[in-house]
mmCIF file of C-alpha atoms in Angstrom:
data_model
loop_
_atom_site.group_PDB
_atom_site.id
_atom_site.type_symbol
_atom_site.label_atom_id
_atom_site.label_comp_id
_atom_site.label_asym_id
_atom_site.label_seq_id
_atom_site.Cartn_x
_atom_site.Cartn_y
_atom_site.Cartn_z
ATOM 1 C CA UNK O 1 106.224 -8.203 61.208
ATOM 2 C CA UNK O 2 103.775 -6.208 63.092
ATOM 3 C CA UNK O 3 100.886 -3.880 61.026
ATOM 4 C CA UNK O 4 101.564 -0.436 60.742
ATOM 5 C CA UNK O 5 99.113 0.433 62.623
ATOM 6 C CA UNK O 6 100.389 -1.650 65.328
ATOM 7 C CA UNK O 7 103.957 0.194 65.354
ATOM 8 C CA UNK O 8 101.928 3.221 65.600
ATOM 9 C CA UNK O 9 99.211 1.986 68.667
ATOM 10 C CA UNK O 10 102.480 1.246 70.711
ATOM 11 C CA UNK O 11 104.535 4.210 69.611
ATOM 12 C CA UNK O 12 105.518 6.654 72.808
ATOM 13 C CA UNK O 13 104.502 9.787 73.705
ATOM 14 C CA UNK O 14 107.000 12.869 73.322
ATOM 15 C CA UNK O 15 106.957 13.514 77.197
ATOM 16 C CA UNK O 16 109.310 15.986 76.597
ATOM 17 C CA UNK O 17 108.201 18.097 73.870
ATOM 18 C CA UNK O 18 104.756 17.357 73.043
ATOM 19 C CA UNK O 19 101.417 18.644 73.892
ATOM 20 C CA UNK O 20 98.060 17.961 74.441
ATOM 21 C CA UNK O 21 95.469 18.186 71.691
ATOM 22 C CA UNK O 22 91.766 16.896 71.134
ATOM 23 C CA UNK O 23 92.790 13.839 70.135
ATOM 24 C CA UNK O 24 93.945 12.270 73.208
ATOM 25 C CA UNK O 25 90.903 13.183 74.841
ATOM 26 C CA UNK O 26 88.652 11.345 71.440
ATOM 27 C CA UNK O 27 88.490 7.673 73.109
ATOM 28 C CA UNK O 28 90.649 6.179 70.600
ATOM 29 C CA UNK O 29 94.904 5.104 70.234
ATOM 30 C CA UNK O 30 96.213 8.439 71.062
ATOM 31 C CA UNK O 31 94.213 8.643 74.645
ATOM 32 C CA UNK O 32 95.036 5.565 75.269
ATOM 33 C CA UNK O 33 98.917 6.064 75.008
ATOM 34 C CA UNK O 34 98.105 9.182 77.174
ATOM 35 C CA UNK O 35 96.418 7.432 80.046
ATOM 36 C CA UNK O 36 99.103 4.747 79.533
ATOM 37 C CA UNK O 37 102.182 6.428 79.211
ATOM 38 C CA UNK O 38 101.220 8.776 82.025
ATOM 39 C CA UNK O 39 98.305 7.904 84.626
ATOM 40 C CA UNK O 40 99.425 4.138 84.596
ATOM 41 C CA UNK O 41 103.266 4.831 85.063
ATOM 42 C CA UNK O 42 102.941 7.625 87.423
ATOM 43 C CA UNK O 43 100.471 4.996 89.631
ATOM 44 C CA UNK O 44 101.297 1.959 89.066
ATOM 45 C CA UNK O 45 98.168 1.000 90.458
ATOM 46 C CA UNK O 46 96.729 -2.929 89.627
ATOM 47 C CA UNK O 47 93.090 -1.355 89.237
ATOM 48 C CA UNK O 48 94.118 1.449 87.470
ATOM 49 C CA UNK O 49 95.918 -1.050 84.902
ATOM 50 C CA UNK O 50 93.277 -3.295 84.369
ATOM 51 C CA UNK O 51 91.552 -1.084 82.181
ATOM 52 C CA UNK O 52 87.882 -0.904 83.501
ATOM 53 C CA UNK O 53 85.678 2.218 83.654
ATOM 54 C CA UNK O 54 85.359 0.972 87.797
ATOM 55 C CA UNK O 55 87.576 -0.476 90.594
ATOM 56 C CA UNK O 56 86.250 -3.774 92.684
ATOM 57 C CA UNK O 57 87.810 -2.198 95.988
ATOM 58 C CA UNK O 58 88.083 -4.885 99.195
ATOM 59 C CA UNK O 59 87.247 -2.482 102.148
ATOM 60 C CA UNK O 60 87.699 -3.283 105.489
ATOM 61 C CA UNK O 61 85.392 -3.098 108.402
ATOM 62 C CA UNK O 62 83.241 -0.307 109.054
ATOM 63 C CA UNK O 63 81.474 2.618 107.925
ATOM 64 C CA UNK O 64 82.395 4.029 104.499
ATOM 65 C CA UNK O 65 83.456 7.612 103.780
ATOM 66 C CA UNK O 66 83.274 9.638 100.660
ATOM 67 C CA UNK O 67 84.274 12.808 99.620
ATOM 68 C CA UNK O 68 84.741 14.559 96.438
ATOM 69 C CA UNK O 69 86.789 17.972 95.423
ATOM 70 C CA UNK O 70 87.889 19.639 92.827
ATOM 71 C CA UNK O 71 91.203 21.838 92.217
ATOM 72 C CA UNK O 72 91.674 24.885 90.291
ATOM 73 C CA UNK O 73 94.623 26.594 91.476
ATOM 74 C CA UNK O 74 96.730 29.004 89.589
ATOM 75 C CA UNK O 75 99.418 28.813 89.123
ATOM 76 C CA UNK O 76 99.845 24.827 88.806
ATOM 77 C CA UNK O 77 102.910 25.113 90.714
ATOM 78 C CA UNK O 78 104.167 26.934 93.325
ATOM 79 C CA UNK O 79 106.461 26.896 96.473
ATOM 80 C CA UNK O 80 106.447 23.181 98.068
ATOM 81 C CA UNK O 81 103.598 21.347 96.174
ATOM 82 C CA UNK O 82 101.900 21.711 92.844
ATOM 83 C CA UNK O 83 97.778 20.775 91.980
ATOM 84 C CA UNK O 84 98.496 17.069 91.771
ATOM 85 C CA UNK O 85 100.329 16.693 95.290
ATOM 86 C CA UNK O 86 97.366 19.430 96.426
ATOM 87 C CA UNK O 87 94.795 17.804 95.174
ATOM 88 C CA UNK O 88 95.404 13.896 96.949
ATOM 89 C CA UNK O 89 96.652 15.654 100.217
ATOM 90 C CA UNK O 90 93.576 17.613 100.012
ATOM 91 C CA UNK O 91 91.329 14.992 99.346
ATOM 92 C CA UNK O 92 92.767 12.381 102.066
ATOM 93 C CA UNK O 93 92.187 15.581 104.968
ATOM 94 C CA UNK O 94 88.557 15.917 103.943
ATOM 95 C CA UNK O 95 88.131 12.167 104.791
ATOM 96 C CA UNK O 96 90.332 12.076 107.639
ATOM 97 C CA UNK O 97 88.009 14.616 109.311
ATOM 98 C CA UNK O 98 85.787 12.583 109.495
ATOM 99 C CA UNK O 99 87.966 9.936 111.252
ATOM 100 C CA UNK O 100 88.419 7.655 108.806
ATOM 101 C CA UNK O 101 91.362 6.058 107.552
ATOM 102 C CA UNK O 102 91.633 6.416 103.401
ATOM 103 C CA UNK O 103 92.022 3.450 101.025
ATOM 104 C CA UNK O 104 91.704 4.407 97.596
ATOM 105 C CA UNK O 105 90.937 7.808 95.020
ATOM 106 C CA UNK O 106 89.916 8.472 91.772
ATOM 107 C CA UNK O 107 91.079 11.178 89.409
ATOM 108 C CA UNK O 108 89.177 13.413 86.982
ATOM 109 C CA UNK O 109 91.350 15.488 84.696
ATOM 110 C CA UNK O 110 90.229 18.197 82.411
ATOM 111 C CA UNK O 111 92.895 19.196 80.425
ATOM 112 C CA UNK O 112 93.798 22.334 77.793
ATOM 113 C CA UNK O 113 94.664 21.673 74.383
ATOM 114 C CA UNK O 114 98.111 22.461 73.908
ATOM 115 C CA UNK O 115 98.895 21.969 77.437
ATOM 116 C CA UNK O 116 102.851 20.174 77.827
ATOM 117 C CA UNK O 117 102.859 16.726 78.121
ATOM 118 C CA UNK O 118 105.895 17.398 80.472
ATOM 119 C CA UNK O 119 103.960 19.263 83.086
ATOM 120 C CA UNK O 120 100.950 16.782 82.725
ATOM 121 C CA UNK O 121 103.555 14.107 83.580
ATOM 122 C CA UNK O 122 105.252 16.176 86.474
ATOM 123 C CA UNK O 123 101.627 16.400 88.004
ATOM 124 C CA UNK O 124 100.437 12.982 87.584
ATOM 125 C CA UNK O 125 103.979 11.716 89.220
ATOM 126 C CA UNK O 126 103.157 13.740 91.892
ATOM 127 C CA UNK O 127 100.197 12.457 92.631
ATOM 128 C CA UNK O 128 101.303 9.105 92.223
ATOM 129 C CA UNK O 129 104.516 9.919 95.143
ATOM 130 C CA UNK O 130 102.065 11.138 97.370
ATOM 131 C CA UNK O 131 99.235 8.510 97.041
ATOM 132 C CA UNK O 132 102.139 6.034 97.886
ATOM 133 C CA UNK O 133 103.380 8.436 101.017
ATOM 134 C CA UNK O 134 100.130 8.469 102.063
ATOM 135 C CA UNK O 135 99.510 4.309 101.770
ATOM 136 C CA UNK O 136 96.575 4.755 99.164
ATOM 137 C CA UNK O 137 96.131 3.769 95.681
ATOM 138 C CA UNK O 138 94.586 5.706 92.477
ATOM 139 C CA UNK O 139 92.406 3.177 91.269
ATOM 140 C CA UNK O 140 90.493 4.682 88.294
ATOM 141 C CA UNK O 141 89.768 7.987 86.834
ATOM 142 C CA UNK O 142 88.302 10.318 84.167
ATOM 143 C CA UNK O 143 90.332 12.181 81.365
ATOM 144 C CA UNK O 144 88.677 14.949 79.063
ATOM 145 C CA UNK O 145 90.540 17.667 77.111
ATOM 146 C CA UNK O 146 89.139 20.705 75.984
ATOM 147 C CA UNK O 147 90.009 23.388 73.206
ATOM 148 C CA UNK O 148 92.882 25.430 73.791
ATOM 149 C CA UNK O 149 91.155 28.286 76.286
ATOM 150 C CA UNK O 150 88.963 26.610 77.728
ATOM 151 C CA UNK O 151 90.495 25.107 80.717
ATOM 152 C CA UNK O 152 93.418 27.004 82.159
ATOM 153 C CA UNK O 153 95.862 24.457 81.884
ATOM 154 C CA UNK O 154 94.326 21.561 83.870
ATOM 155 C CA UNK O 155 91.801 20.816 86.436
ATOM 156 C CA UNK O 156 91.146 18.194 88.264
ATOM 157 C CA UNK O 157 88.567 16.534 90.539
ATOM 158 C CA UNK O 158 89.409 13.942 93.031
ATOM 159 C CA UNK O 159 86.934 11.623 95.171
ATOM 160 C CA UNK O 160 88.415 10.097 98.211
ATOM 161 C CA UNK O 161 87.153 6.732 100.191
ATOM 162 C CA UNK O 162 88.019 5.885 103.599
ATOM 163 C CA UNK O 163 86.578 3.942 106.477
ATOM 164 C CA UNK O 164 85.758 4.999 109.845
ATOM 165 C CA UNK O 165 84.863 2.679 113.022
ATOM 166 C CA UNK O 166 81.804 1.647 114.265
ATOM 167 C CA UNK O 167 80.539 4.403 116.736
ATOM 168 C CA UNK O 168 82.723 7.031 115.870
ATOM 169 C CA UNK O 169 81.035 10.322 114.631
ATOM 170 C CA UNK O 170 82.702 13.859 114.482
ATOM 171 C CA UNK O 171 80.203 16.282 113.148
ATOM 172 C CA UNK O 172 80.251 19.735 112.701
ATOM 173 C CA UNK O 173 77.191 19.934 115.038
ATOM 174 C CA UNK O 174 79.229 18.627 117.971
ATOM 175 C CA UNK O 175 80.850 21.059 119.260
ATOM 176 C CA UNK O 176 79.594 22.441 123.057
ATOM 177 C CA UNK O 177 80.263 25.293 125.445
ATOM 178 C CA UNK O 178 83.463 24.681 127.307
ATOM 179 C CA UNK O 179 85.432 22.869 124.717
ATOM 180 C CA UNK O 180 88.846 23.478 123.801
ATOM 181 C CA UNK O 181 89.886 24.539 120.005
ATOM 182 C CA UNK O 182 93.280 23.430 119.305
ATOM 183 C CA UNK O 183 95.048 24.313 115.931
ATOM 184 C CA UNK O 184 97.791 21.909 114.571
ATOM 185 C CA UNK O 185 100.523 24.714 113.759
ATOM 186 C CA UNK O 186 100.879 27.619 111.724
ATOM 187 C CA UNK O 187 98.457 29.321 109.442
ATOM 188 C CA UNK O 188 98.386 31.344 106.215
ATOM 189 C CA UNK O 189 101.234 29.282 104.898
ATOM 190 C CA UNK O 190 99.565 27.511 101.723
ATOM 191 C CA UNK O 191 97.571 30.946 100.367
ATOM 192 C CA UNK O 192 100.585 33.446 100.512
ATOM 193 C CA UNK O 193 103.206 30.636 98.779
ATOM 194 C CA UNK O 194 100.699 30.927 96.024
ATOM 195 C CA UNK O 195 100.250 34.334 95.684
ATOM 196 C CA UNK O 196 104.048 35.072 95.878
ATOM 197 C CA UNK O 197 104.267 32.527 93.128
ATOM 198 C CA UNK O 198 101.299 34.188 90.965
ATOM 199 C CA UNK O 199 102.267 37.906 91.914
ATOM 200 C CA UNK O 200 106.451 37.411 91.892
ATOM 201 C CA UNK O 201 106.769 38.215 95.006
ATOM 202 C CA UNK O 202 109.943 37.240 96.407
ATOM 203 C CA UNK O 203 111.074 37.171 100.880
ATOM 204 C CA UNK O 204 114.378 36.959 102.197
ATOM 205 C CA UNK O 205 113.059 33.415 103.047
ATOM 206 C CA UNK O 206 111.008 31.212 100.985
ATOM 207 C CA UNK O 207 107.408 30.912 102.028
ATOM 208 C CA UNK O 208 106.188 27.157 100.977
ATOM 209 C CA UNK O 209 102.918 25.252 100.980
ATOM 210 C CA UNK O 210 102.074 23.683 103.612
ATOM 211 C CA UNK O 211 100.142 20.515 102.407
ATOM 212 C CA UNK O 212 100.460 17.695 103.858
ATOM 213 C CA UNK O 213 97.986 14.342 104.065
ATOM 214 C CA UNK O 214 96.942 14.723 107.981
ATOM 215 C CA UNK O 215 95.675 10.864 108.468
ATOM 216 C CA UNK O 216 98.132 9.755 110.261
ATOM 217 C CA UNK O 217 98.091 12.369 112.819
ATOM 218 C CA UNK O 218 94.428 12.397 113.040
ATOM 219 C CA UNK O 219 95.107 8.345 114.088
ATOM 220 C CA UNK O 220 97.561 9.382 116.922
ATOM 221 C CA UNK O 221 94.941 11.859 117.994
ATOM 222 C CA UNK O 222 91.802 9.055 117.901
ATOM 223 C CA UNK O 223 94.232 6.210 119.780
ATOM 224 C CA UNK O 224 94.802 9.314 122.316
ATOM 225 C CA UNK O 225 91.200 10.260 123.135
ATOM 226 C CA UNK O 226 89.495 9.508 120.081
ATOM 227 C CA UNK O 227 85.510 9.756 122.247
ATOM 228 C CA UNK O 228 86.905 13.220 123.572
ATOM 229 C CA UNK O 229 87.069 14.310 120.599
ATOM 230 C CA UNK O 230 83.943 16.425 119.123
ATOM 231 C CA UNK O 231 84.865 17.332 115.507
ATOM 232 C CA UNK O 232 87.904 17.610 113.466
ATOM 233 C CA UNK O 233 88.320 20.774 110.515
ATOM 234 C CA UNK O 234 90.849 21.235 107.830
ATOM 235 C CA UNK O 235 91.167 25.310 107.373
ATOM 236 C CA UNK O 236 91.380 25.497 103.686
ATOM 237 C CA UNK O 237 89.709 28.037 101.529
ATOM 238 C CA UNK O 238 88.324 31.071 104.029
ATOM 239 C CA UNK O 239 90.696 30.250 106.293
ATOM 240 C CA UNK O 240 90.829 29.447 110.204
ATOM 241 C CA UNK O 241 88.076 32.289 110.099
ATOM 242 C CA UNK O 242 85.733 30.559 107.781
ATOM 243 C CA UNK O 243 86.175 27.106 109.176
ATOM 244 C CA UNK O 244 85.409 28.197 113.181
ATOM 245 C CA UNK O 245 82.330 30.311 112.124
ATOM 246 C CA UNK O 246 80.921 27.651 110.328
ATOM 247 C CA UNK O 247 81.701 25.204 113.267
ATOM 248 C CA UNK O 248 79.529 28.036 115.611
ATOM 249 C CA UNK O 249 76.507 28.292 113.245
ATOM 250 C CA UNK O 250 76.253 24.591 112.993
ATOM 251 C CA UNK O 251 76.640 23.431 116.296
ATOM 252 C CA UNK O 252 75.215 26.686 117.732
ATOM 253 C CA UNK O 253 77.794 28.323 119.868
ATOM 254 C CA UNK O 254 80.520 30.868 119.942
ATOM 255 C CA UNK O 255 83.916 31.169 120.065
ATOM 256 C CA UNK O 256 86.298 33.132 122.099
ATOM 257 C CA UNK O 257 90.112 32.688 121.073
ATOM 258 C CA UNK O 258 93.224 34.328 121.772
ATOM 259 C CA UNK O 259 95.623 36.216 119.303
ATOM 260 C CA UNK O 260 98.531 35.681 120.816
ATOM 261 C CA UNK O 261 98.101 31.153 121.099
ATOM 262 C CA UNK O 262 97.722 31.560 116.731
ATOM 263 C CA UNK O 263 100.784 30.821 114.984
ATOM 264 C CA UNK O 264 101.967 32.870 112.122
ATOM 265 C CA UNK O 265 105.345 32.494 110.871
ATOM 266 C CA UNK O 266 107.447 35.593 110.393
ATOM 267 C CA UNK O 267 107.453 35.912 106.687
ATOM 268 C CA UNK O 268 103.901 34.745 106.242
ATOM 269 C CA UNK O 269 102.894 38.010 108.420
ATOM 270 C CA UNK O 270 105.301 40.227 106.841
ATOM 271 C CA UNK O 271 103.745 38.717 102.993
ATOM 272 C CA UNK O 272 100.066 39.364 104.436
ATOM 273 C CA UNK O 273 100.846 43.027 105.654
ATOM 274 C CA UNK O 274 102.450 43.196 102.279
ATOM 275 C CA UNK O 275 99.454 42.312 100.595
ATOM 276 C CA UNK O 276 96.564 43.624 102.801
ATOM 277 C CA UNK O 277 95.555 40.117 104.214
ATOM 278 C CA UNK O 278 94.706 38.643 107.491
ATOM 279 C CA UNK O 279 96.460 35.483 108.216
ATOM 280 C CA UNK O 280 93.125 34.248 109.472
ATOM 281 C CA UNK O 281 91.554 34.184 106.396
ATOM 282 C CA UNK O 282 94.088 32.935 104.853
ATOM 283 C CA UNK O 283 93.946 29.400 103.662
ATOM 284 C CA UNK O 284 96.159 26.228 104.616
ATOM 285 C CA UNK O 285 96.595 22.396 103.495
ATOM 286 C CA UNK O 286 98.410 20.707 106.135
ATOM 287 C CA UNK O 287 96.410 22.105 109.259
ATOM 288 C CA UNK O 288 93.740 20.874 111.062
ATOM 289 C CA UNK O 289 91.563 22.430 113.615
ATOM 290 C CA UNK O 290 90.232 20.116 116.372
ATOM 291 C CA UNK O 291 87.551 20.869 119.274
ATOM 292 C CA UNK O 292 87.418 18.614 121.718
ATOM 293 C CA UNK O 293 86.094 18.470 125.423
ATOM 294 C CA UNK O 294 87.671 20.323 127.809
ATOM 295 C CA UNK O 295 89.257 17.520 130.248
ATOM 296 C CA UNK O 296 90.765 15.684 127.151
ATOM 297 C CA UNK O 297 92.661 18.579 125.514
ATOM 298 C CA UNK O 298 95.840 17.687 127.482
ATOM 299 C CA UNK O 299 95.924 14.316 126.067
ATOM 300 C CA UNK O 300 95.095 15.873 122.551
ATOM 301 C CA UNK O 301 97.520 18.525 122.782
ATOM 302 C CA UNK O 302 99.917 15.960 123.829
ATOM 303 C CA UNK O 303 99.129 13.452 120.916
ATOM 304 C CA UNK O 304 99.726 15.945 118.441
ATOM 305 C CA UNK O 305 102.630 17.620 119.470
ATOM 306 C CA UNK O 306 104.502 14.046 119.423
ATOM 307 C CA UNK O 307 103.657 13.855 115.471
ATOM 308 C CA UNK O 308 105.758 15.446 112.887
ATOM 309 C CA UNK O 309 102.398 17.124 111.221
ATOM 310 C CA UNK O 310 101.362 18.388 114.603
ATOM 311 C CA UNK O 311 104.550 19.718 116.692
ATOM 312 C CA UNK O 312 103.426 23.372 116.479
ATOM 313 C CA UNK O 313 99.858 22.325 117.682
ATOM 314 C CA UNK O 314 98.476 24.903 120.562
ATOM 315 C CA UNK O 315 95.085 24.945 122.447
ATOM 316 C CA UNK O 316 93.925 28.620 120.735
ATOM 317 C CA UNK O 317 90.443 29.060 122.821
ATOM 318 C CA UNK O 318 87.777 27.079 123.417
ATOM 319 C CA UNK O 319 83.996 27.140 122.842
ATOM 320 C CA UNK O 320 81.266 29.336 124.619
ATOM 321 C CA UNK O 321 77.225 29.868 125.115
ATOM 322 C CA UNK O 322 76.541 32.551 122.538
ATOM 323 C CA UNK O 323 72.955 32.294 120.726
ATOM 324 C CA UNK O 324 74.480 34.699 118.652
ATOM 325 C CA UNK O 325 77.218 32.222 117.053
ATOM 326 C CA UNK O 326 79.980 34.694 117.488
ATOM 327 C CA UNK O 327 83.315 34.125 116.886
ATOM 328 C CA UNK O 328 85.441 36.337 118.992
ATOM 329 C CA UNK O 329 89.274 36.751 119.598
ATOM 330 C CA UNK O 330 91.377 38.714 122.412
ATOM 331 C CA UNK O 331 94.055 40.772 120.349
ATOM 332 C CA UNK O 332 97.554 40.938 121.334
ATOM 333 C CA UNK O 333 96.946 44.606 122.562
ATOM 334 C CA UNK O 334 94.338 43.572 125.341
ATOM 335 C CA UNK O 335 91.401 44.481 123.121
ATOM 336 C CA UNK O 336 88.596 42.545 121.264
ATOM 337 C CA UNK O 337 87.319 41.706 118.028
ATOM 338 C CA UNK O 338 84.703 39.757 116.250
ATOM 339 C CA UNK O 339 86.245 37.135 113.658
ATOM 340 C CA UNK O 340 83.580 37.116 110.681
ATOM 341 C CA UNK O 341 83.371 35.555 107.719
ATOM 342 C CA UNK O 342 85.648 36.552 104.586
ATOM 343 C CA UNK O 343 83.333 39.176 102.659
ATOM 344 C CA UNK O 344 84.296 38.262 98.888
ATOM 345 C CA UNK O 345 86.730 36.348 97.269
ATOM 346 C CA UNK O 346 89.886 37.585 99.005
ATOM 347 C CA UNK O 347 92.528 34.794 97.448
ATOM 348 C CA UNK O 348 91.014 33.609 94.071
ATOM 349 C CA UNK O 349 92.218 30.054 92.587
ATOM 350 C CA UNK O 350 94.283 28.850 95.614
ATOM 351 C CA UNK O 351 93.304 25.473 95.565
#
């Protein structure tokens, strides 16, 4: 008959009543039934399983890209998407920006004592639903827990890998006077389905997250006019504001755009008049901002509006010659104003 201890190694965790505590964050049999009983089922990934503090990852041709983020939203769920689905869709758009196609993530939690194993589970199968909607794997990770205060509930930190072609570089630098700005659809929707959420806010129709992995719309873009394209953006915290004034100080031009070509829903402008915000600052999950040269935006425009993730897409301005790095934006009412940066921290915890 097996040892005691052996019934005890293999015994299952109470998904549905139990809770964190120190000692499945210790090293020893209780962390691993946590990392087995819900990383590895909510995965199923073969690297993941093997049990190594690495993954040995086959890549294909090309040049590599990395990049790493971390999620601290509040609450953990919210209207269409929680911090698990946020936090791989998030992670795939900052490497599809860069034009690469991902292959694999890793996953960092830091979780609360005390926090339910039945929301750590709902998280972690979320990730592992939309790591397999997306074609990637989670190959290997980090879990820490902390005493009961410390953490908020849960944070984690993903680090995404993808590969890019030979020759292709979009940089943030890239952009020149002339260019066209085109915004894959609607903004504000991923910052006010999270307030709503955290103030109890409630519309006549539901406002949801937007997020959404965008890699497979960037590809229909690249196969389109991939060398037209300058540099690709995903408008997340600081909104379509933040994003295009950081494009204009780093590749030293300005912006002019028109009010009217942005898409707001309805109810998203109705929820920021509500709440004193501007849609533009407003951050998103699913969207991506692209500038690309002036002949090609037809074929851009047209690219995009033929994917599911891209139907709303509209050519919202275009770059100008402004040593002053201006962003600038014709209102609906004829007039003009200068788009600035977001003074202060206008949606805290949002992703």
């Amino acid at each position: 008959m097996p040892a005691p201890e052996a019934k005890a190694f293999r015994r299952k965790l109470d998904l549905a009543k139990g809770r964190v505590d120190l000692s499945h964050g210790a090293g020893g049999r209780a962390m691993v039934r946590l990392i087995e009983d819900v990383f590895h089922a909510a995965y199923a990934s073969p690297e993941l399983a093997a049990g190594n503090d690495q993954a040995v990852l086959a890549l294909p041709p090309g040049r590599v890209v990395v990049s790493t983020d971390g999620y601290v939203v509040s609450p953990l769920f919210f209207p269409g998407g929680d911090i698990g689905l946020l936090a791989v869709n998030g992670t795939i758009n900052d490497v599809a920006m860069a034009g690469a196609m991902p292959v694999a993530l890793t996953a960092a939690f830091v979780i609360e004592e005390g926090f339910p194993l039945a929301d750590l589970q709902r998280i972690a199968l979320s990730m592992g639903a939309a790591a397999r909607a997306a074609g990637i794997r989670i190959v290997t990770g980090d879990t820490k827990v902390v005493e009961r205060g410390k953490a908020d509930g849960v944070f984690i930190t993903t680090t995404g890998i993808g590969v890019a072609p030979d020759g292709r570089s979009w940089r943030g630098d890239a952009a020149r006077a002339g260019d066209a700005v085109i915004l894959s659809g609607s903004i504000g929707d991923h910052g006010v389905a999270v307030m709503s959420r955290r103030e109890n806010l409630s519309f006549d129709t539901e406002i949801l997250s937007d997020t959404a992995a965008l890699h497979g719309l960037v590809a229909q873009m690249a196969a389109a006019a991939g060398p037209s394209i300058r540099l690709l953006r995903d408008p997340t915290r600081g909104g379509l504001a933040a994003t295009l004034n950081e494009i204009a100080q780093q590749s030293r031009v300005g912006f002019r755009l028109s009010e009217e070509a942005i898409p707001v829903r309805p109810e998203v402008a109705a929820a920021c008049e509500l709440l004193g915000l501007d849609p533009l600052n407003v951050a998103n999950e699913g969207k991506l901002v692209a500038v690309v040269a002036a002949e090609a935006a037809g074929a851009v425009l047209a690219a995009m509006q033929a994917h599911a993730l891209g139907r709303e897409a509209r050519v919202i301005g275009h770059a100008t010659a402004d040593p002053d790095c201006f962003v600038e934006m014709e209102t609906s009412f004829g007039g003009g104003r200068i788009v600035d940066w977001l003074a202060g921290e206008q949606l805290p915890r949002i992703c």
